[in-house]
Each structure stands twice: as C-alpha cells, then as structure tokens.
C-alpha cells in the first residue's frame, strides 16, 4: 500500500471501521473518494462488508454479490466438497447437475468451474424463484465464462421441463431453512439479506423445514438411476431429514457434520 492509501486506512479506522476491513475498502475504492465515503457510511450503518464491496470469494470464484442474494457461507463451500466427492464416485464424463435455489450461483457455478479444471464437462440447470437472484447468478456465470448453464425461474421443481425427469446425476440445494421464531433471535446482519433466501415455514413440527421437506420428497423422480441429492440443512434438522429420506424412498442416505461439528449436509442416493 502507498503512504496515501495507508492514510486513508487510518482515517477509516478513526471513523470506526475495523482495520482489516478498512484495508479492503481502500483496496476496492481507494482511487474514488466519493465511492470510498459511500462505502464507509454503508459499512458503519451495519451493512455486511460483502455487499459494500460488491463481490466475495467462494471457493475458486470471485462472486458478485449484492442485497438480492444470500452471502455465500463457508459451510456451503464444504457442501461443494461433498458434491465433488459424490460425483467422482459416480465417475461420469459429462454429468448433468441441478442447483435448486441457486442465489448468487455459488454452488452450481463452483461445481462447473472446478469440474472443468478436472477435465469434466458438466452441464448445470440453476433454479431460483427470485428473478433478482437469477439475474445475479447469470452475471456470475458471464463473469467466469461458464456457459454450460441454463437458468430457470421456478418454485423448486414446479416449472422444470418434464423431459428432465430421471435425468439428473446430482441435485444440490441450500434452501431456506431458518424458522420464523429462530430468525427473530438471529444476528441483525441477516436483516440485510433477502428474507426469502433464509426463512422457511415449519413442517413436521420442525422449525424452517418446509422447503427441505419438499425438496427431499420431490428429488427422487428427477434423479437418474445413480443420481445423488446433496442438501444443506439446519443444525436441528438431522432426524427430520433422515426420516424424510425414508419416506421419499431413497435407497441410501447419510448425514454429515460441518467443520464446526454441526449437523449440516445430507447425501441421499436413489
Ligand atoms: C439459502 S439461499 C442459497 C443461495 C445459494 N445457493 C447459496 O448457497 O449461497 C436459498 C435460495 O433459494 C431461493 N428460493 C427460496 N424459495 C424458493 C423456491 N420455492 N423455489 C426456488 N428457489 C427458492 C432463494 O431465492 C435463495 O436464492
């Protein structure tokens, strides 16, 4: 950093911005005083740093993120590892994947990019109910020149072309899974993110379980014979996801903890 940039960092720190974040803001906006001032005000008002910067790393990709989409989480990076492991076990040259509730595109686009790095030419269908999220995900696909993706506006599987039934090798999903009651007690940063990305109705007497229940119930008919569902869920959802898998007729299912030791990722095979 130049002396002038160091000076800007110091000014931000004096104004109340945490030093590491002040450096990031100066790296991003240091050559534009008006943009830097605006960024400082947004951050000091409590807006998440990721939205203020307008982009955030997720695995190998730098994703554009704004208030239209959920900020991609570290535990979701772990879900991508699980999905890559599952695909490697099926060992297909050109898998067909479905990303349900794609948001910024974090999961599906990462899979496309990392599979391409391994010489696997996958195709992706990315669904979201939010047109705003789809626009954001589209821009991330363009940014990373990921072309083998089709974006579909849909309420989960409802508008998906019926000809795709039984065709997917992998379905990945990080659906909303926070219950209304739980949401009220969570970090205020979540108030900046789209509520529809976070909060789900209760089901089976379990908070925030309705979308997960629907995805587990409807996935089998869209998976191919060796297809696998990899789904992120809340800490309190383990028993309910495993029961839902039995009800949906999945042949095999396992549930894994995240690196923090919380129940987090379901893997279910047809
Ligand atoms: C928790 S966010 C996950 C975003 C992204 N996949 C990620 O992991 O960062 C859930 C996403 O599901 C979408 N969504 C919520 N309800 C939906 C529905 N009924 N059908 C399709 N997408 C839905 C939201 O718009 C949001 O983008």
Short mmCIF file of N, CA, C and O in Angstrom, two decimals, residues 8-99:
data_model
loop_
_atom_site.label_atom_id
_atom_site.label_comp_id
_atom_site.label_asym_id
_atom_site.label_seq_id
_atom_site.Cartn_x
_atom_site.Cartn_y
_atom_site.Cartn_z
N UNK A 8 -5.55 6.74 4.15
CA UNK A 8 -6.99 6.52 4.03
C UNK A 8 -7.46 5.44 4.99
O UNK A 8 -8.52 5.55 5.63
N UNK A 9 -6.63 4.38 5.13
CA UNK A 9 -6.97 3.31 6.07
C UNK A 9 -7.08 3.88 7.48
O UNK A 9 -8.06 3.62 8.21
N UNK A 10 -6.10 4.69 7.86
CA UNK A 10 -6.11 5.27 9.20
C UNK A 10 -7.37 6.11 9.42
O UNK A 10 -8.02 6.03 10.47
N UNK A 11 -7.74 6.88 8.39
CA UNK A 11 -8.94 7.71 8.54
C UNK A 11 -10.19 6.85 8.75
O UNK A 11 -11.06 7.18 9.56
N UNK A 12 -10.26 5.73 8.01
CA UNK A 12 -11.42 4.84 8.18
C UNK A 12 -11.44 4.22 9.57
O UNK A 12 -12.49 4.11 10.20
N UNK A 13 -10.25 3.84 10.05
CA UNK A 13 -10.16 3.23 11.38
C UNK A 13 -10.61 4.23 12.44
O UNK A 13 -11.38 3.90 13.35
N UNK A 14 -10.16 5.47 12.29
CA UNK A 14 -10.57 6.51 13.26
C UNK A 14 -12.10 6.69 13.22
O UNK A 14 -12.75 6.90 14.24
N UNK A 15 -12.65 6.55 12.01
CA UNK A 15 -14.12 6.71 11.88
C UNK A 15 -14.87 5.52 12.47
O UNK A 15 -16.10 5.59 12.63
N UNK A 16 -14.14 4.41 12.75
CA UNK A 16 -14.82 3.27 13.40
C UNK A 16 -14.82 1.99 12.59
O UNK A 16 -15.42 1.00 13.01
N UNK A 17 -14.19 1.98 11.42
CA UNK A 17 -14.14 0.75 10.61
C UNK A 17 -13.01 -0.13 11.15
O UNK A 17 -11.93 0.37 11.47
N UNK A 18 -13.28 -1.41 11.24
CA UNK A 18 -12.26 -2.37 11.70
C UNK A 18 -11.08 -2.35 10.71
O UNK A 18 -11.27 -2.22 9.50
N UNK A 19 -9.81 -2.46 11.21
CA UNK A 19 -8.63 -2.19 10.38
C UNK A 19 -8.56 -3.09 9.13
O UNK A 19 -8.32 -2.62 8.03
N UNK A 20 -8.83 -4.38 9.30
CA UNK A 20 -8.72 -5.29 8.15
C UNK A 20 -9.75 -4.89 7.07
O UNK A 20 -9.46 -4.88 5.88
N UNK A 21 -10.94 -4.56 7.54
CA UNK A 21 -11.99 -4.16 6.59
C UNK A 21 -11.64 -2.82 5.94
O UNK A 21 -11.92 -2.61 4.75
N UNK A 22 -11.01 -1.94 6.72
CA UNK A 22 -10.62 -0.63 6.18
C UNK A 22 -9.63 -0.84 5.02
O UNK A 22 -9.72 -0.17 3.98
N UNK A 23 -8.74 -1.79 5.18
CA UNK A 23 -7.77 -2.07 4.10
C UNK A 23 -8.50 -2.56 2.85
O UNK A 23 -8.22 -2.12 1.73
N UNK A 24 -9.47 -3.47 3.06
CA UNK A 24 -10.21 -3.98 1.90
C UNK A 24 -10.96 -2.85 1.20
O UNK A 24 -10.99 -2.80 -0.04
N UNK A 25 -11.59 -1.98 1.99
CA UNK A 25 -12.36 -0.88 1.38
C UNK A 25 -11.44 0.04 0.58
O UNK A 25 -11.78 0.49 -0.51
N UNK A 26 -10.24 0.29 1.14
CA UNK A 26 -9.31 1.17 0.42
C UNK A 26 -8.79 0.48 -0.84
O UNK A 26 -8.66 1.11 -1.90
N UNK A 27 -8.53 -0.82 -0.74
CA UNK A 27 -8.10 -1.53 -1.96
C UNK A 27 -9.17 -1.46 -3.05
O UNK A 27 -8.89 -1.34 -4.23
N UNK A 28 -10.44 -1.50 -2.63
CA UNK A 28 -11.54 -1.51 -3.60
C UNK A 28 -11.85 -0.12 -4.14
O UNK A 28 -12.07 0.06 -5.33
N UNK A 29 -11.89 0.86 -3.23
CA UNK A 29 -12.43 2.18 -3.61
C UNK A 29 -11.42 3.32 -3.43
O UNK A 29 -11.79 4.49 -3.54
N UNK A 30 -10.15 2.98 -3.11
CA UNK A 30 -9.18 4.00 -2.74
C UNK A 30 -8.94 5.07 -3.78
O UNK A 30 -8.57 6.20 -3.45
N UNK A 31 -9.20 4.76 -5.06
CA UNK A 31 -8.95 5.76 -6.10
C UNK A 31 -10.21 6.58 -6.42
O UNK A 31 -10.22 7.36 -7.37
N UNK A 32 -11.26 6.40 -5.62
CA UNK A 32 -12.51 7.13 -5.87
C UNK A 32 -13.06 7.63 -4.53
O UNK A 32 -13.79 6.90 -3.83
N UNK A 33 -12.71 8.86 -4.15
CA UNK A 33 -13.09 9.38 -2.81
C UNK A 33 -14.59 9.31 -2.54
O UNK A 33 -15.00 9.02 -1.42
N UNK A 34 -15.40 9.58 -3.57
CA UNK A 34 -16.86 9.57 -3.35
C UNK A 34 -17.33 8.14 -3.04
O UNK A 34 -18.09 7.90 -2.10
N UNK A 35 -16.82 7.18 -3.82
CA UNK A 35 -17.21 5.78 -3.61
C UNK A 35 -16.72 5.28 -2.25
O UNK A 35 -17.43 4.55 -1.55
N UNK A 36 -15.52 5.72 -1.86
CA UNK A 36 -14.97 5.28 -0.56
C UNK A 36 -15.81 5.85 0.59
O UNK A 36 -16.12 5.14 1.55
N UNK A 37 -16.20 7.09 0.48
CA UNK A 37 -17.02 7.71 1.52
C UNK A 37 -18.37 6.98 1.65
O UNK A 37 -18.83 6.68 2.75
N UNK A 38 -18.96 6.69 0.49
CA UNK A 38 -20.25 5.97 0.49
C UNK A 38 -20.09 4.59 1.13
O UNK A 38 -20.90 4.16 1.95
N UNK A 39 -19.00 3.91 0.74
CA UNK A 39 -18.74 2.55 1.28
C UNK A 39 -18.56 2.62 2.79
O UNK A 39 -19.10 1.79 3.53
N UNK A 40 -17.83 3.63 3.25
CA UNK A 40 -17.61 3.79 4.70
C UNK A 40 -18.95 3.97 5.42
O UNK A 40 -19.22 3.30 6.41
N UNK A 41 -19.80 4.82 4.87
CA UNK A 41 -21.10 5.07 5.53
C UNK A 41 -21.94 3.81 5.55
O UNK A 41 -22.59 3.51 6.56
N UNK A 42 -21.97 3.08 4.44
CA UNK A 42 -22.78 1.85 4.39
C UNK A 42 -22.27 0.86 5.44
O UNK A 42 -23.05 0.26 6.17
N UNK A 43 -20.95 0.72 5.51
CA UNK A 43 -20.40 -0.25 6.46
C UNK A 43 -20.67 0.17 7.89
O UNK A 43 -21.03 -0.67 8.73
N UNK A 44 -20.52 1.48 8.17
CA UNK A 44 -20.73 1.95 9.55
C UNK A 44 -22.20 1.87 9.96
O UNK A 44 -22.51 1.75 11.13
N UNK A 45 -23.08 1.86 8.96
CA UNK A 45 -24.52 1.67 9.28
C UNK A 45 -24.83 0.21 9.56
O UNK A 45 -25.93 -0.13 9.94
N UNK A 46 -23.85 -0.67 9.30
CA UNK A 46 -24.06 -2.08 9.64
C UNK A 46 -24.28 -3.00 8.45
O UNK A 46 -24.48 -4.20 8.61
N UNK A 47 -24.24 -2.44 7.22
CA UNK A 47 -24.43 -3.29 6.04
C UNK A 47 -23.26 -4.27 5.93
O UNK A 47 -22.11 -3.91 6.18
N UNK A 48 -23.52 -5.54 5.59
CA UNK A 48 -22.42 -6.51 5.51
C UNK A 48 -21.32 -6.06 4.54
O UNK A 48 -21.60 -5.52 3.47
N UNK A 49 -20.09 -6.31 4.93
CA UNK A 49 -18.93 -5.92 4.12
C UNK A 49 -19.04 -6.47 2.69
O UNK A 49 -18.70 -5.80 1.72
N UNK A 50 -19.55 -7.70 2.57
CA UNK A 50 -19.64 -8.35 1.26
C UNK A 50 -20.50 -7.54 0.29
O UNK A 50 -20.17 -7.40 -0.89
N UNK A 51 -21.63 -7.00 0.78
CA UNK A 51 -22.49 -6.19 -0.08
C UNK A 51 -21.83 -4.85 -0.41
O UNK A 51 -21.98 -4.33 -1.51
N UNK A 52 -21.12 -4.30 0.58
CA UNK A 52 -20.47 -3.00 0.34
C UNK A 52 -19.39 -3.16 -0.72
O UNK A 52 -19.28 -2.35 -1.64
N UNK A 53 -18.61 -4.23 -0.62
CA UNK A 53 -17.56 -4.48 -1.62
C UNK A 53 -18.17 -4.84 -2.97
O UNK A 53 -17.62 -4.54 -4.02
N UNK A 54 -19.30 -5.59 -2.92
CA UNK A 54 -19.98 -5.99 -4.15
C UNK A 54 -19.49 -7.29 -4.74
O UNK A 54 -19.96 -7.73 -5.80
N UNK A 55 -18.57 -7.93 -4.05
CA UNK A 55 -18.12 -9.26 -4.51
C UNK A 55 -17.46 -9.97 -3.34
O UNK A 55 -17.05 -9.31 -2.36
N UNK A 56 -17.38 -11.29 -3.45
CA UNK A 56 -16.85 -12.06 -2.32
C UNK A 56 -16.34 -13.40 -2.84
O UNK A 56 -16.97 -13.98 -3.72
N UNK A 57 -15.22 -13.89 -2.31
CA UNK A 57 -14.72 -15.17 -2.81
C UNK A 57 -15.53 -16.36 -2.30
O UNK A 57 -15.97 -16.36 -1.15
N UNK A 58 -15.74 -17.29 -3.16
CA UNK A 58 -16.37 -18.56 -2.78
C UNK A 58 -15.61 -19.65 -3.53
O UNK A 58 -15.63 -19.68 -4.75
N UNK A 59 -14.87 -20.48 -2.79
CA UNK A 59 -14.00 -21.48 -3.39
C UNK A 59 -13.09 -20.83 -4.44
O UNK A 59 -12.38 -19.90 -4.11
N UNK A 60 -13.17 -21.27 -5.70
CA UNK A 60 -12.23 -20.72 -6.69
C UNK A 60 -12.77 -19.47 -7.39
O UNK A 60 -12.08 -18.88 -8.22
N UNK A 61 -14.01 -19.09 -7.07
CA UNK A 61 -14.65 -17.99 -7.82
C UNK A 61 -14.73 -16.71 -6.99
O UNK A 61 -14.93 -16.77 -5.78
N UNK A 62 -14.63 -15.59 -7.67
CA UNK A 62 -14.93 -14.31 -7.03
C UNK A 62 -16.34 -13.94 -7.51
O UNK A 62 -16.54 -13.62 -8.68
N UNK A 63 -17.31 -14.02 -6.60
CA UNK A 63 -18.71 -13.86 -7.00
C UNK A 63 -19.21 -12.45 -6.74
O UNK A 63 -18.98 -11.90 -5.65
N UNK A 64 -19.90 -11.89 -7.73
CA UNK A 64 -20.61 -10.63 -7.49
C UNK A 64 -21.74 -10.93 -6.52
O UNK A 64 -22.50 -11.88 -6.72
N UNK A 65 -21.82 -10.16 -5.44
CA UNK A 65 -22.94 -10.33 -4.50
C UNK A 65 -23.50 -8.97 -4.13
O UNK A 65 -22.75 -8.01 -3.95
N UNK A 66 -24.82 -8.90 -4.05
CA UNK A 66 -25.47 -7.69 -3.55
C UNK A 66 -26.71 -8.13 -2.80
O UNK A 66 -26.96 -9.33 -2.63
N UNK A 67 -27.49 -7.16 -2.36
CA UNK A 67 -28.58 -7.47 -1.43
C UNK A 67 -29.70 -8.30 -2.07
O UNK A 67 -30.66 -8.65 -1.41
N UNK A 68 -29.56 -8.64 -3.36
CA UNK A 68 -30.55 -9.52 -3.99
C UNK A 68 -30.32 -10.98 -3.63
O UNK A 68 -31.17 -11.82 -3.86
N UNK A 69 -29.11 -11.29 -3.12
CA UNK A 69 -28.77 -12.71 -2.89
C UNK A 69 -28.16 -12.93 -1.51
O UNK A 69 -27.57 -12.02 -0.92
N UNK A 70 -28.29 -14.16 -1.06
CA UNK A 70 -27.63 -14.57 0.18
C UNK A 70 -26.12 -14.45 0.01
O UNK A 70 -25.58 -14.77 -1.05
N UNK A 71 -25.44 -14.00 1.05
CA UNK A 71 -23.97 -14.01 1.04
C UNK A 71 -23.53 -15.47 1.18
O UNK A 71 -23.92 -16.13 2.15
N UNK A 72 -22.77 -15.99 0.23
CA UNK A 72 -22.38 -17.41 0.32
C UNK A 72 -21.59 -17.68 1.59
O UNK A 72 -20.73 -16.88 1.98
N UNK A 73 -21.88 -18.81 2.24
CA UNK A 73 -21.31 -19.13 3.56
C UNK A 73 -20.20 -20.17 3.46
O UNK A 73 -20.23 -21.04 2.57
N UNK A 74 -19.27 -20.15 4.43
CA UNK A 74 -18.19 -21.15 4.43
C UNK A 74 -18.70 -22.59 4.49
O UNK A 74 -18.14 -23.47 3.85
N UNK A 75 -19.78 -22.83 5.25
CA UNK A 75 -20.27 -24.22 5.34
C UNK A 75 -20.79 -24.71 3.99
O UNK A 75 -20.79 -25.91 3.71
N UNK A 76 -21.22 -23.76 3.15
CA UNK A 76 -21.69 -24.16 1.82
C UNK A 76 -20.50 -24.55 0.93
O UNK A 76 -20.63 -25.36 0.01
N UNK A 77 -19.33 -23.96 1.22
CA UNK A 77 -18.12 -24.42 0.49
C UNK A 77 -17.87 -25.90 0.80
O UNK A 77 -17.43 -26.66 -0.06
N UNK A 78 -18.18 -26.31 2.03
CA UNK A 78 -17.99 -27.71 2.39
C UNK A 78 -18.97 -28.60 1.62
O UNK A 78 -18.62 -29.71 1.21
N UNK A 79 -20.18 -28.10 1.42
CA UNK A 79 -21.17 -28.86 0.63
C UNK A 79 -20.63 -29.14 -0.77
O UNK A 79 -20.82 -30.23 -1.32
N UNK A 80 -19.94 -28.17 -1.34
CA UNK A 80 -19.38 -28.36 -2.70
C UNK A 80 -18.35 -29.50 -2.68
O UNK A 80 -18.29 -30.32 -3.60
N UNK A 81 -17.54 -29.56 -1.61
CA UNK A 81 -16.59 -30.67 -1.49
C UNK A 81 -17.31 -32.01 -1.49
O UNK A 81 -16.90 -32.95 -2.16
N UNK A 82 -18.39 -32.07 -0.72
CA UNK A 82 -19.15 -33.33 -0.63
C UNK A 82 -19.70 -33.69 -2.02
O UNK A 82 -19.61 -34.84 -2.46
N UNK A 83 -20.25 -32.69 -2.71
CA UNK A 83 -20.83 -32.94 -4.04
C UNK A 83 -19.76 -33.42 -5.02
O UNK A 83 -19.99 -34.35 -5.80
N UNK A 84 -18.58 -32.81 -4.98
CA UNK A 84 -17.49 -33.23 -5.89
C UNK A 84 -17.09 -34.67 -5.59
O UNK A 84 -16.85 -35.47 -6.51
N UNK A 85 -17.05 -35.01 -4.31
CA UNK A 85 -16.70 -36.37 -3.91
C UNK A 85 -17.75 -37.36 -4.45
O UNK A 85 -17.40 -38.42 -5.00
N UNK A 86 -19.01 -37.00 -4.33
CA UNK A 86 -20.08 -37.89 -4.81
C UNK A 86 -20.01 -38.07 -6.32
O UNK A 86 -20.16 -39.18 -6.84
N UNK A 87 -19.75 -36.97 -7.03
CA UNK A 87 -19.67 -37.07 -8.50
C UNK A 87 -18.47 -37.92 -8.90
O UNK A 87 -18.55 -38.70 -9.86
N UNK A 88 -17.36 -37.77 -8.19
CA UNK A 88 -16.17 -38.57 -8.52
C UNK A 88 -16.48 -40.05 -8.35
O UNK A 88 -16.02 -40.90 -9.13
N UNK A 89 -17.30 -40.38 -7.34
CA UNK A 89 -17.65 -41.79 -7.10
C UNK A 89 -18.51 -42.33 -8.24
O UNK A 89 -18.40 -43.50 -8.61
N UNK A 90 -19.36 -41.49 -8.83
CA UNK A 90 -20.19 -41.96 -9.95
C UNK A 90 -19.35 -42.03 -11.23
O UNK A 90 -19.61 -42.82 -12.12
N UNK A 91 -18.33 -41.14 -11.31
CA UNK A 91 -17.36 -41.17 -12.40
C UNK A 91 -18.01 -41.04 -13.78
O UNK A 91 -17.95 -41.96 -14.60
N UNK A 92 -18.61 -39.88 -14.03
CA UNK A 92 -19.23 -39.62 -15.32
C UNK A 92 -18.40 -38.59 -16.09
O UNK A 92 -17.84 -37.68 -15.48
N UNK A 93 -18.38 -38.71 -17.42
CA UNK A 93 -17.60 -37.76 -18.22
C UNK A 93 -18.33 -36.43 -18.34
O UNK A 93 -17.71 -35.37 -18.43
N UNK A 94 -19.68 -36.48 -18.36
CA UNK A 94 -20.45 -35.25 -18.59
C UNK A 94 -21.71 -35.25 -17.73
O UNK A 94 -22.81 -35.42 -18.24
N UNK A 95 -21.56 -35.06 -16.44
CA UNK A 95 -22.74 -35.12 -15.56
C UNK A 95 -23.69 -33.95 -15.77
O UNK A 95 -23.28 -32.86 -16.17
N UNK A 96 -24.97 -34.22 -15.50
CA UNK A 96 -26.00 -33.18 -15.54
C UNK A 96 -26.39 -32.85 -14.10
O UNK A 96 -26.75 -33.75 -13.32
N UNK A 97 -26.29 -31.56 -13.75
CA UNK A 97 -26.48 -31.17 -12.36
C UNK A 97 -27.63 -30.15 -12.25
O UNK A 97 -27.87 -29.38 -13.18
N UNK A 98 -28.27 -30.16 -11.10
CA UNK A 98 -29.34 -29.20 -10.82
C UNK A 98 -29.02 -28.49 -9.52
O UNK A 98 -28.77 -29.13 -8.49
N UNK A 99 -29.00 -27.15 -9.57
CA UNK A 99 -28.78 -26.34 -8.36
C UNK A 99 -30.11 -25.68 -8.01
O UNK A 99 -30.58 -24.78 -8.72
#
